[in-house]
Coordinates of N, CA and C in Angstrom, one line a residue:
M1 N 21.8 21.4 -2.2 CA 21.1 20.1 -2.6 C 20.0 20.4 -3.6
Y2 N 19.9 19.5 -4.5 CA 18.9 19.8 -5.6 C 17.8 18.7 -5.6
N3 N 16.6 19.1 -5.6 CA 15.5 18.2 -5.6 C 15.1 17.9 -7.0
N4 N 15.1 18.9 -7.9 CA 14.9 18.7 -9.3 C 15.5 19.9 -10.0
N5 N 15.1 20.3 -11.2 CA 15.8 21.4 -11.9 C 15.6 22.7 -11.3
K6 N 14.5 22.9 -10.5 CA 14.2 24.2 -10.0 C 14.1 24.4 -8.5
I7 N 13.8 23.3 -7.8 CA 13.8 23.4 -6.3 C 15.1 22.9 -5.7
R8 N 15.6 23.8 -4.9 CA 16.9 23.6 -4.2 C 16.8 23.8 -2.7
K9 N 17.8 23.2 -2.0 CA 17.8 23.4 -0.5 C 19.1 24.0 -0.1
A10 N 19.1 24.9 0.9 CA 20.3 25.5 1.4 C 20.1 25.5 2.9
Y11 N 21.3 25.6 3.6 CA 21.3 25.5 5.1 C 22.1 26.7 5.7
F12 N 21.4 27.3 6.7 CA 21.9 28.5 7.3 C 21.8 28.4 8.8
A13 N 22.8 28.8 9.5 CA 22.8 28.8 11.0 C 23.2 30.2 11.4
S14 N 22.3 30.9 12.0 CA 22.6 32.3 12.5 C 21.9 32.6 13.8
G15 N 22.2 31.7 14.8 CA 21.7 31.9 16.1 C 20.4 31.2 16.2
C16 N 19.5 31.7 17.0 CA 18.2 31.1 17.2 C 17.5 30.8 15.9
F17 N 17.2 29.5 15.7 CA 16.6 29.1 14.4 C 15.2 29.7 14.2
W18 N 14.5 30.0 15.3 CA 13.2 30.6 15.1 C 13.3 31.9 14.3
G19 N 14.2 32.8 14.7 CA 14.4 34.1 14.0 C 14.9 34.0 12.6
T20 N 15.8 33.0 12.4 CA 16.4 32.8 11.1 C 15.2 32.3 10.1
E21 N 14.5 31.4 10.6 CA 13.4 30.8 9.8 C 12.4 31.9 9.5
Y22 N 12.1 32.8 10.4 CA 11.1 33.8 10.3 C 11.4 34.6 9.0
W23 N 12.7 35.1 8.9 CA 13.0 35.9 7.7 C 13.1 35.1 6.4
F24 N 13.5 33.9 6.4 CA 13.5 33.1 5.2 C 12.1 32.8 4.7
M25 N 11.2 32.5 5.7 CA 9.8 32.3 5.3 C 9.2 33.4 4.5
K26 N 9.6 34.6 4.7 CA 9.1 35.8 4.1 C 9.8 36.1 2.7
A27 N 10.8 35.4 2.4 CA 11.6 35.7 1.2 C 11.0 35.2 -0.1
T28 N 11.1 36.0 -1.1 CA 10.6 35.6 -2.4 C 11.3 34.4 -2.9
G29 N 10.5 33.4 -3.4 CA 11.0 32.2 -4.0 C 11.1 31.1 -3.0
V30 N 11.0 31.3 -1.7 CA 11.2 30.3 -0.7 C 9.8 29.5 -0.7
T31 N 10.0 28.2 -0.8 CA 8.8 27.3 -0.9 C 8.5 26.5 0.4
A32 N 9.6 26.4 1.2 CA 9.4 25.7 2.5 C 10.6 25.9 3.4
T33 N 10.4 25.8 4.7 CA 11.5 25.9 5.6 C 11.3 24.9 6.7
A34 N 12.4 24.5 7.3 CA 12.4 23.6 8.5 C 13.5 24.0 9.4
V35 N 13.3 24.0 10.7 CA 14.4 24.2 11.6 C 14.9 22.9 12.2
G36 N 16.2 22.9 12.5 CA 16.8 21.7 13.0 C 18.2 21.9 13.4
Y37 N 19.0 20.9 13.3 CA 20.4 20.9 13.8 C 21.4 20.3 12.8
M38 N 22.6 20.9 12.7 CA 23.6 20.4 11.7 C 24.9 20.6 12.3
G39 N 25.8 19.7 11.9 CA 27.2 19.9 12.2 C 27.7 19.2 13.5
G40 N 26.9 18.4 14.1 CA 27.3 17.9 15.4 C 27.8 16.4 15.4
N41 N 27.9 15.8 16.5 CA 28.5 14.5 16.6 C 27.5 13.5 17.3
V42 N 26.2 13.8 17.3 CA 25.2 12.9 17.8 C 24.1 12.7 16.8
D43 N 23.7 11.5 16.5 CA 22.6 11.2 15.6 C 21.3 11.6 16.3
N44 N 20.3 12.1 15.5 CA 19.0 12.4 16.0 C 19.0 13.2 17.3
P45 N 19.7 14.3 17.3 CA 19.8 15.1 18.5 C 18.5 15.7 18.9
T46 N 18.3 16.0 20.1 CA 17.1 16.6 20.6 C 17.4 18.0 21.1
Y47 N 16.4 18.9 21.2 CA 16.7 20.2 21.6 C 17.3 20.3 23.0
P48 N 16.9 19.5 24.0 CA 17.5 19.5 25.3 C 19.0 19.1 25.2
Q49 N 19.4 18.2 24.3 CA 20.8 17.9 24.1 C 21.6 19.0 23.4
V50 N 21.0 19.6 22.4 CA 21.7 20.6 21.6 C 21.9 21.9 22.5
K51 N 20.9 22.2 23.3 CA 21.0 23.5 24.0 C 22.1 23.4 25.1
T52 N 22.6 22.2 25.4 CA 23.7 22.1 26.4 C 25.1 22.6 25.7
G53 N 25.1 22.6 24.4 CA 26.3 22.9 23.7 C 27.3 21.8 23.6
T54 N 27.0 20.6 24.1 CA 27.9 19.5 24.1 C 27.9 18.6 22.9
T55 N 26.9 18.8 22.0 CA 26.8 17.9 20.8 C 27.5 18.5 19.6
S56 N 28.0 19.7 19.6 CA 28.6 20.4 18.5 C 27.7 20.8 17.4
H57 N 26.4 20.6 17.6 CA 25.4 21.0 16.6 C 25.2 22.5 16.6
L58 N 24.8 23.0 15.5 CA 24.3 24.4 15.4 C 22.8 24.4 15.1
E59 N 22.1 25.3 15.7 CA 20.7 25.5 15.3 C 20.7 26.0 13.9
C60 N 20.0 25.3 13.0 CA 20.1 25.5 11.6 C 18.7 25.6 10.9
V61 N 18.6 26.3 9.8 CA 17.4 26.3 9.0 C 17.6 25.7 7.6
E62 N 16.8 24.8 7.3 CA 16.8 24.2 5.9 C 15.8 25.1 5.1
V63 N 16.3 25.7 4.0 CA 15.5 26.6 3.2 C 15.4 25.9 1.8
E64 N 14.1 25.7 1.5 CA 13.8 25.1 0.1 C 13.4 26.3 -0.7
Y65 N 14.0 26.5 -1.9 CA 13.6 27.6 -2.7 C 13.5 27.2 -4.2
D66 N 12.8 28.0 -4.9 CA 12.5 27.8 -6.3 C 13.6 28.7 -7.1
A67 N 14.5 28.0 -7.7 CA 15.7 28.6 -8.4 C 15.2 29.4 -9.6
T68 N 14.0 29.3 -10.0 CA 13.5 30.2 -11.1 C 13.0 31.5 -10.6
K69 N 12.9 31.6 -9.3 CA 12.4 32.9 -8.7 C 13.4 33.6 -7.8
T70 N 14.4 32.9 -7.4 CA 15.5 33.5 -6.6 C 16.7 32.6 -6.8
N71 N 17.8 32.9 -6.0 CA 19.0 32.2 -6.2 C 19.8 32.1 -4.9
Y72 N 20.8 31.3 -4.8 CA 21.5 31.1 -3.6 C 22.2 32.4 -3.1
E73 N 22.7 33.2 -4.0 CA 23.3 34.4 -3.6 C 22.3 35.3 -2.8
K74 N 21.1 35.4 -3.3 CA 20.1 36.2 -2.6 C 19.8 35.6 -1.2
M75 N 19.8 34.3 -1.1 CA 19.6 33.7 0.2 C 20.7 34.0 1.1
V76 N 22.0 34.0 0.6 CA 23.1 34.3 1.5 C 23.1 35.7 1.9
K77 N 22.7 36.6 1.0 CA 22.7 38.0 1.4 C 21.6 38.2 2.5
L78 N 20.4 37.6 2.4 CA 19.4 37.7 3.4 C 19.9 37.2 4.7
F79 N 20.6 36.1 4.7 CA 21.3 35.5 5.9 C 22.1 36.5 6.6
F80 N 23.0 37.2 5.8 CA 23.8 38.2 6.5 C 23.1 39.5 6.9
E81 N 22.0 39.8 6.3 CA 21.2 41.0 6.6 C 20.3 40.8 7.7
T82 N 20.2 39.6 8.3 CA 19.2 39.3 9.3 C 19.8 38.8 10.6
H83 N 21.1 39.0 10.8 CA 21.8 38.6 12.0 C 23.1 39.3 12.2
D84 N 23.7 39.3 13.3 CA 25.0 39.9 13.6 C 26.1 38.9 13.3
F85 N 26.6 38.9 12.1 CA 27.6 38.0 11.6 C 29.0 38.3 12.2
T86 N 29.1 39.3 13.0 CA 30.4 39.7 13.6 C 30.5 39.1 15.1
Q87 N 29.3 38.7 15.6 CA 29.4 38.1 17.0 C 30.0 36.8 17.0
T88 N 30.9 36.6 17.9 CA 31.7 35.3 18.0 C 31.3 34.3 19.0
D89 N 30.4 34.7 19.9 CA 30.0 33.7 21.0 C 28.5 33.3 21.0
G90 N 27.8 33.6 19.9 CA 26.4 33.3 19.8 C 25.7 34.3 19.0
Q91 N 24.5 34.6 19.4 CA 23.7 35.6 18.6 C 22.8 36.4 19.6
G92 N 23.1 37.7 19.7 CA 22.4 38.5 20.6 C 22.5 38.0 22.0
P93 N 21.4 37.8 22.7 CA 21.4 37.3 24.0 C 21.6 35.8 24.1
D94 N 21.5 35.1 23.0 CA 21.7 33.7 23.0 C 23.2 33.3 22.8
I95 N 23.8 33.0 23.9 CA 25.2 32.7 24.0 C 25.5 31.2 24.0
G96 N 26.4 30.7 23.2 CA 26.7 29.3 23.2 C 27.1 28.9 21.8
S97 N 27.8 27.7 21.7 CA 28.3 27.2 20.5 C 27.2 26.8 19.5
Q98 N 26.0 26.5 20.1 CA 24.9 26.1 19.2 C 24.2 27.3 18.5
Y99 N 24.7 28.5 18.8 CA 24.1 29.7 18.2 C 25.1 30.4 17.3
L100 N 26.2 29.8 16.9 CA 27.2 30.5 16.1 C 26.6 30.6 14.6
S101 N 27.3 31.6 13.9 CA 26.9 31.9 12.6 C 27.7 31.0 11.6
C102 N 27.0 30.3 10.7 CA 27.6 29.4 9.8 C 26.8 29.2 8.5
L103 N 27.5 29.2 7.4 CA 26.9 28.9 6.1 C 27.4 27.4 5.8
F104 N 26.4 26.5 5.7 CA 26.7 25.2 5.3 C 26.5 25.0 3.8
Y105 N 27.5 24.8 3.1 CA 27.4 24.7 1.6 C 27.2 23.2 1.2
T106 N 26.5 23.0 0.1 CA 26.3 21.7 -0.4 C 27.1 21.3 -1.7
N107 N 27.7 22.4 -2.3 CA 28.5 22.1 -3.4 C 29.5 23.3 -3.6
E108 N 30.5 23.1 -4.5 CA 31.5 24.1 -4.7 C 31.0 25.5 -5.2
E109 N 29.9 25.5 -5.9 CA 29.3 26.8 -6.4 C 28.8 27.5 -5.1
E110 N 28.1 26.9 -4.2 CA 27.6 27.5 -3.0 C 28.8 28.0 -2.2
K111 N 29.8 27.2 -2.1 CA 31.0 27.6 -1.3 C 31.6 28.9 -1.9
S112 N 31.7 28.9 -3.2 CA 32.3 30.1 -3.8 C 31.4 31.4 -3.6
I113 N 30.1 31.2 -3.8 CA 29.2 32.4 -3.6 C 29.3 32.9 -2.1
A114 N 29.3 31.9 -1.2 CA 29.4 32.3 0.2 C 30.7 33.0 0.5
A115 N 31.8 32.5 0.0 CA 33.1 33.1 0.3 C 33.2 34.5 -0.4
H116 N 32.6 34.6 -1.5 CA 32.6 35.9 -2.2 C 31.8 37.0 -1.3
C117 N 30.7 36.6 -0.8 CA 29.9 37.5 0.1 C 30.7 37.8 1.4
I118 N 31.3 36.8 1.9 CA 32.2 37.1 3.1 C 33.3 38.1 2.8
H119 N 33.9 37.9 1.7 CA 35.0 38.8 1.2 C 34.5 40.2 1.0
Y120 N 33.3 40.3 0.4 CA 32.7 41.6 0.2 C 32.5 42.3 1.6
L121 N 32.0 41.6 2.5 CA 31.8 42.2 3.9 C 33.1 42.6 4.5
E122 N 34.1 41.8 4.4 CA 35.4 42.1 5.0 C 36.0 43.3 4.3
E123 N 35.8 43.5 3.0 CA 36.3 44.6 2.3 C 35.6 45.9 2.8
K124 N 34.3 45.7 3.3 CA 33.6 46.9 3.8 C 34.0 47.2 5.3
G125 N 34.9 46.4 5.8 CA 35.4 46.7 7.1 C 34.8 45.8 8.2
Y126 N 33.9 44.9 7.9 CA 33.4 44.0 8.9 C 34.3 42.9 9.3
N127 N 34.3 42.5 10.6 CA 35.1 41.3 11.1 C 34.1 40.2 11.1
V128 N 34.0 39.4 10.0 CA 33.0 38.4 9.8 C 33.4 37.2 10.6
A129 N 32.5 36.8 11.5 CA 32.7 35.6 12.4 C 32.1 34.3 11.8
T130 N 31.3 34.5 10.7 CA 30.6 33.4 10.1 C 31.5 32.3 9.6
R131 N 31.2 31.1 10.0 CA 32.0 30.0 9.5 C 31.4 29.5 8.2
L132 N 32.3 28.8 7.4 CA 31.9 28.3 6.1 C 32.3 26.8 6.2
R133 N 31.2 25.9 6.2 CA 31.5 24.5 6.4 C 30.6 23.7 5.4
P134 N 31.1 22.5 5.0 CA 30.3 21.6 4.2 C 29.1 21.1 5.0
A135 N 28.0 21.0 4.3 CA 26.7 20.6 4.9 C 26.9 19.1 5.3
S136 N 26.3 18.7 6.4 CA 26.2 17.4 6.8 C 24.8 17.0 7.0
T137 N 24.5 16.0 7.8 CA 23.1 15.6 8.0 C 22.3 16.7 8.7
F138 N 21.2 17.0 8.1 CA 20.3 17.9 8.8 C 19.3 17.1 9.6
W139 N 19.2 17.4 10.9 CA 18.3 16.7 11.8 C 17.2 17.7 12.1
K140 N 16.0 17.3 11.6 CA 14.8 18.2 11.9 C 14.5 18.3 13.4
A141 N 14.3 19.5 13.8 CA 13.9 19.7 15.2 C 12.5 19.3 15.5
E142 N 12.2 19.3 16.8 CA 10.9 18.9 17.3 C 9.8 19.8 16.6
N143 N 8.6 19.2 16.5 CA 7.5 20.0 15.8 C 7.2 21.3 16.4
Y144 N 7.3 21.4 17.7 CA 6.9 22.7 18.4 C 7.9 23.8 18.0
H145 N 9.0 23.5 17.4 CA 10.0 24.6 17.0 C 9.7 25.0 15.6
Q146 N 9.0 24.3 14.8 CA 8.7 24.6 13.4 C 7.8 25.8 13.3
Q147 N 8.2 26.8 12.4 CA 7.5 28.0 12.2 C 7.0 28.6 13.5
Y148 N 7.9 28.7 14.4 CA 7.5 29.2 15.8 C 6.9 30.6 15.8
Y149 N 7.5 31.5 15.1 CA 6.9 32.9 15.1 C 5.6 33.0 14.4
K150 N 5.4 32.2 13.4 CA 4.2 32.2 12.6 C 3.0 31.7 13.6
H151 N 3.3 30.7 14.3 CA 2.3 30.2 15.2 C 2.0 31.1 16.4
K152 N 3.1 31.7 16.9 CA 2.9 32.6 18.0 C 2.4 34.0 17.6
E153 N 2.4 34.3 16.3 CA 2.0 35.6 15.7 C 2.8 36.7 16.3
T154 N 4.1 36.5 16.5 CA 5.0 37.6 17.0 C 6.2 37.7 16.1
Q155 N 7.1 38.6 16.4 CA 8.3 38.8 15.6 C 9.5 38.4 16.5
P156 N 10.6 38.1 15.8 CA 11.8 37.6 16.5 C 12.4 38.7 17.4
Y157 N 12.9 38.3 18.6 CA 13.6 39.2 19.5 C 15.1 39.3 19.1
C158 N 15.5 38.3 18.4 CA 17.0 38.2 18.2 C 17.4 38.4 16.8
H159 N 16.5 38.6 15.9 CA 16.9 38.8 14.5 C 16.1 40.0 13.9
T160 N 16.8 41.0 13.4 CA 16.2 42.1 12.7 C 16.8 42.3 11.3
Y161 N 16.1 42.9 10.4 CA 16.6 43.1 9.1 C 17.3 44.4 9.0
R162 N 18.5 44.4 8.3 CA 19.1 45.7 8.0 C 19.8 45.5 6.6
K163 N 19.6 46.4 5.7 CA 20.2 46.4 4.4 C 21.7 46.5 4.4
I164 N 22.4 45.6 3.8 CA 23.9 45.7 3.8 C 24.4 45.7 2.3
F165 N 23.8 44.8 1.5 CA 24.3 44.6 0.2 C 23.5 45.5 -0.8

């Protein structure tokens, strides 16, 4: 999604949205983040609804970035380097459909970049469980979820960085 010539938005689901947001907040060129839900069948879902796994939503992070300082490919690589994209039933100790790994693309260029990165990882021998889906409505989560680790002054238990690319 494009706000103007330089500010863009991208959507990433990689388990607990707190940990995903933590790493994107630290990335060069990122101007804003928000946690929420995408891909489900309920309008304006709440955390209590999503955590049941019955709404089909994934916990998702909306990442706003300055395209003059970074690009979508760098965002996708960070996404893969900060979670276990081979896990099929959730992320770490967070098990359930709401914690699955998914790249939500907003246009064909993003889809192509994401597919290229997935292919690269498969060529390296990884069994990539990450789904590739078109973006749908992003429903912002409750305020107490936003920038959770920044406010708690702690680090994620479920997301760690490891260099892959």
